[in-house]
PDB file of C-alpha atoms in Angstrom:
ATOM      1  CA  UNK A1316      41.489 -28.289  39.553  1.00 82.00           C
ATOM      2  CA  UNK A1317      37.660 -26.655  39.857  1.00 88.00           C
ATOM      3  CA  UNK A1318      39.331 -24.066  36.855  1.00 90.00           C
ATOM      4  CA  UNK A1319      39.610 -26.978  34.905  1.00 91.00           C
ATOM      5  CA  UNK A1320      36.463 -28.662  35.324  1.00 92.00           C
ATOM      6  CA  UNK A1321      34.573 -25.337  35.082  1.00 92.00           C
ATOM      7  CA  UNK A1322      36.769 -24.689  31.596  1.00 93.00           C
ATOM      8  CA  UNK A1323      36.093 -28.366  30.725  1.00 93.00           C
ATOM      9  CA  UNK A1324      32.287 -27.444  31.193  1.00 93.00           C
ATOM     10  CA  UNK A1325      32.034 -24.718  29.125  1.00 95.00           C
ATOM     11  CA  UNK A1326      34.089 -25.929  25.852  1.00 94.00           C
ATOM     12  CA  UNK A1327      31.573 -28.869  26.245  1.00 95.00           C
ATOM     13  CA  UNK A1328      28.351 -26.076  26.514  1.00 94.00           C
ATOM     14  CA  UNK A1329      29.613 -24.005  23.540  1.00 95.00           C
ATOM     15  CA  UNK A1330      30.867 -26.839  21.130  1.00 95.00           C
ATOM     16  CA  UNK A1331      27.017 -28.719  22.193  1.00 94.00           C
ATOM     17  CA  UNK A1332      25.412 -25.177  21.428  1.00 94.00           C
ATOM     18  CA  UNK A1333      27.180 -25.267  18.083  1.00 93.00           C
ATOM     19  CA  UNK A1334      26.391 -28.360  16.687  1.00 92.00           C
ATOM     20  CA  UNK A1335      22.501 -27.729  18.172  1.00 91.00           C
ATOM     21  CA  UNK A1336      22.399 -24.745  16.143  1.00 89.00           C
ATOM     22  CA  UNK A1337      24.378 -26.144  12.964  1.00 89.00           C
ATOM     23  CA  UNK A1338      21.635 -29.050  13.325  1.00 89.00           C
ATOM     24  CA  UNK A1339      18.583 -26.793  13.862  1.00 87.00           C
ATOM     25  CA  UNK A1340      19.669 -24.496  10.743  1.00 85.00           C
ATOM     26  CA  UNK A1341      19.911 -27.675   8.138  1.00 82.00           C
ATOM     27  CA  UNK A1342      16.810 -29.138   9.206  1.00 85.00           C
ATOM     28  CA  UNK A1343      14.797 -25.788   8.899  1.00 82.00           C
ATOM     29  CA  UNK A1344      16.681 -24.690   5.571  1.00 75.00           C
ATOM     30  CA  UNK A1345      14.672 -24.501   2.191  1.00 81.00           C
ATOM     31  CA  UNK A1346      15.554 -23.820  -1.423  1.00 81.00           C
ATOM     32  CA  UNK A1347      13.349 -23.191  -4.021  1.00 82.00           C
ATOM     33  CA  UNK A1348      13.806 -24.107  -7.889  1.00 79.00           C
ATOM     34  CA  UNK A1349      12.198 -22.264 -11.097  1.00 81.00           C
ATOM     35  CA  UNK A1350      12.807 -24.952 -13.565  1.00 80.00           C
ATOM     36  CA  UNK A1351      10.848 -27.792 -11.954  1.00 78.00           C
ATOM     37  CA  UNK A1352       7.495 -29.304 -13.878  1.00 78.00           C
ATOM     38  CA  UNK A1353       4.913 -31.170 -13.543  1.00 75.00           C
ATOM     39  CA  UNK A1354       2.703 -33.005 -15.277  1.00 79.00           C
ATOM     40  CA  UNK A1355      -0.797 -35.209 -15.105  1.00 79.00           C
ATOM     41  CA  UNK A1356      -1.998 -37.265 -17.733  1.00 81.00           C
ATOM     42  CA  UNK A1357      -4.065 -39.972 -17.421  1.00 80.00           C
ATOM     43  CA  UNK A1358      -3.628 -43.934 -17.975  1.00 74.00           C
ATOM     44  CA  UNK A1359      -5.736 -45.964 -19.183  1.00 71.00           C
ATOM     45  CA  UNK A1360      -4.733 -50.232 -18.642  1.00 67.00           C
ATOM     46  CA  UNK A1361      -6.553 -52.619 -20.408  1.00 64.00           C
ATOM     47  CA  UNK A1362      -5.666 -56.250 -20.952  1.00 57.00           C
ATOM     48  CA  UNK A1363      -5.834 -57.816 -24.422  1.00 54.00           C
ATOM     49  CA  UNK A1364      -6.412 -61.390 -23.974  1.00 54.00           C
ATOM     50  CA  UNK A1365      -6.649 -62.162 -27.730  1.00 55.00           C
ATOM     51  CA  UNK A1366      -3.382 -60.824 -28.784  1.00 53.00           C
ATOM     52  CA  UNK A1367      -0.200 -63.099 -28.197  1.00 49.00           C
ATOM     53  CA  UNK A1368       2.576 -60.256 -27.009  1.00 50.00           C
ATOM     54  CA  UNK A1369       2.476 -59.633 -23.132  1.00 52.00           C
ATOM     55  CA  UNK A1370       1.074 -56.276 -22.315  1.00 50.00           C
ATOM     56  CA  UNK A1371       4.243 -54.332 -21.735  1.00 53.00           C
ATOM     57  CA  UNK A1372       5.853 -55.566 -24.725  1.00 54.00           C
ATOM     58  CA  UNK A1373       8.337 -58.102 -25.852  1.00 59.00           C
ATOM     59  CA  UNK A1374       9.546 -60.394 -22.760  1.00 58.00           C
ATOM     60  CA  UNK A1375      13.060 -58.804 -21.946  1.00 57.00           C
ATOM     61  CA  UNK A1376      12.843 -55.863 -23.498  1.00 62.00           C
ATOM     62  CA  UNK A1377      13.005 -52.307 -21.909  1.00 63.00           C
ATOM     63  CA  UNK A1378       9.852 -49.586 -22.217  1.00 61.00           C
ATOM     64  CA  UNK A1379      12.743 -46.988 -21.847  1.00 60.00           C
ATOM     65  CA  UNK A1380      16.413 -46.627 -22.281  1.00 62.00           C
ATOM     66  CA  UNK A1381      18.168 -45.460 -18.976  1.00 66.00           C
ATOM     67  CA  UNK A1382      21.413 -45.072 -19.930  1.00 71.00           C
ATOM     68  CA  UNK A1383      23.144 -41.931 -20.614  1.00 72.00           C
ATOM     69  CA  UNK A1384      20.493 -40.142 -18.305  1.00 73.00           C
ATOM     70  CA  UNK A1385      20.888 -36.418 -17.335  1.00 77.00           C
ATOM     71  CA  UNK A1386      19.991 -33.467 -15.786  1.00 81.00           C
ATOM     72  CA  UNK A1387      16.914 -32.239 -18.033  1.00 79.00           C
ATOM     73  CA  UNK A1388      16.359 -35.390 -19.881  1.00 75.00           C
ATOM     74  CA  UNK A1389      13.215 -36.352 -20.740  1.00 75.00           C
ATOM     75  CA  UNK A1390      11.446 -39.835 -22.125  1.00 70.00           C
ATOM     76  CA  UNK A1391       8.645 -41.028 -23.403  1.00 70.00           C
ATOM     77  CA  UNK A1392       7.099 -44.134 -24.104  1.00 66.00           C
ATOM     78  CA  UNK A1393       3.673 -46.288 -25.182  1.00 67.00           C
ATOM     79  CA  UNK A1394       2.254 -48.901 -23.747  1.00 62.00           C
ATOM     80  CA  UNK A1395       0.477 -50.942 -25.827  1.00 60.00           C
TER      81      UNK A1395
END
């Protein structure tokens, strides 16, 4: 009976000891990626009170399309 407890004990010890260092190894893990960019710009908001179109546009419609999105796409669009 104590051989089976003490066997019980140590499945339980190396299976924990596993997953602790399965769990330690994804959360210290990093990957690094050439093809990423960046860029600043700078915005410049200005409300046109004389003017009779809201300032994003036409009510409804979209500044960008976002369908057919992929990896690599790019957009662009003006504010006016």
């Amino acid at each position: 009976m104590k051989k089976r407890i003490l066997m019980s004990l140590m499945v339980i010890g190396l299976v924990s000891a596993l997953v602790g260092g399965a769990t330690f190894a994804i959360f210290t893990d990093s990957a690094v990626n050439q093809n990423n960019s960046f860029t600043a710009g700078t915005v410049n908001i200005a409300l046109d009170r004389e003017g009779n179109l809201p300032l994003f546009g036409a009510p409804g419609t979209a500044l960008v399309d976002a369908t057919n999105l992929s990896p690599g796409w790019t957009g662009q669009a003006t504010i006016d």
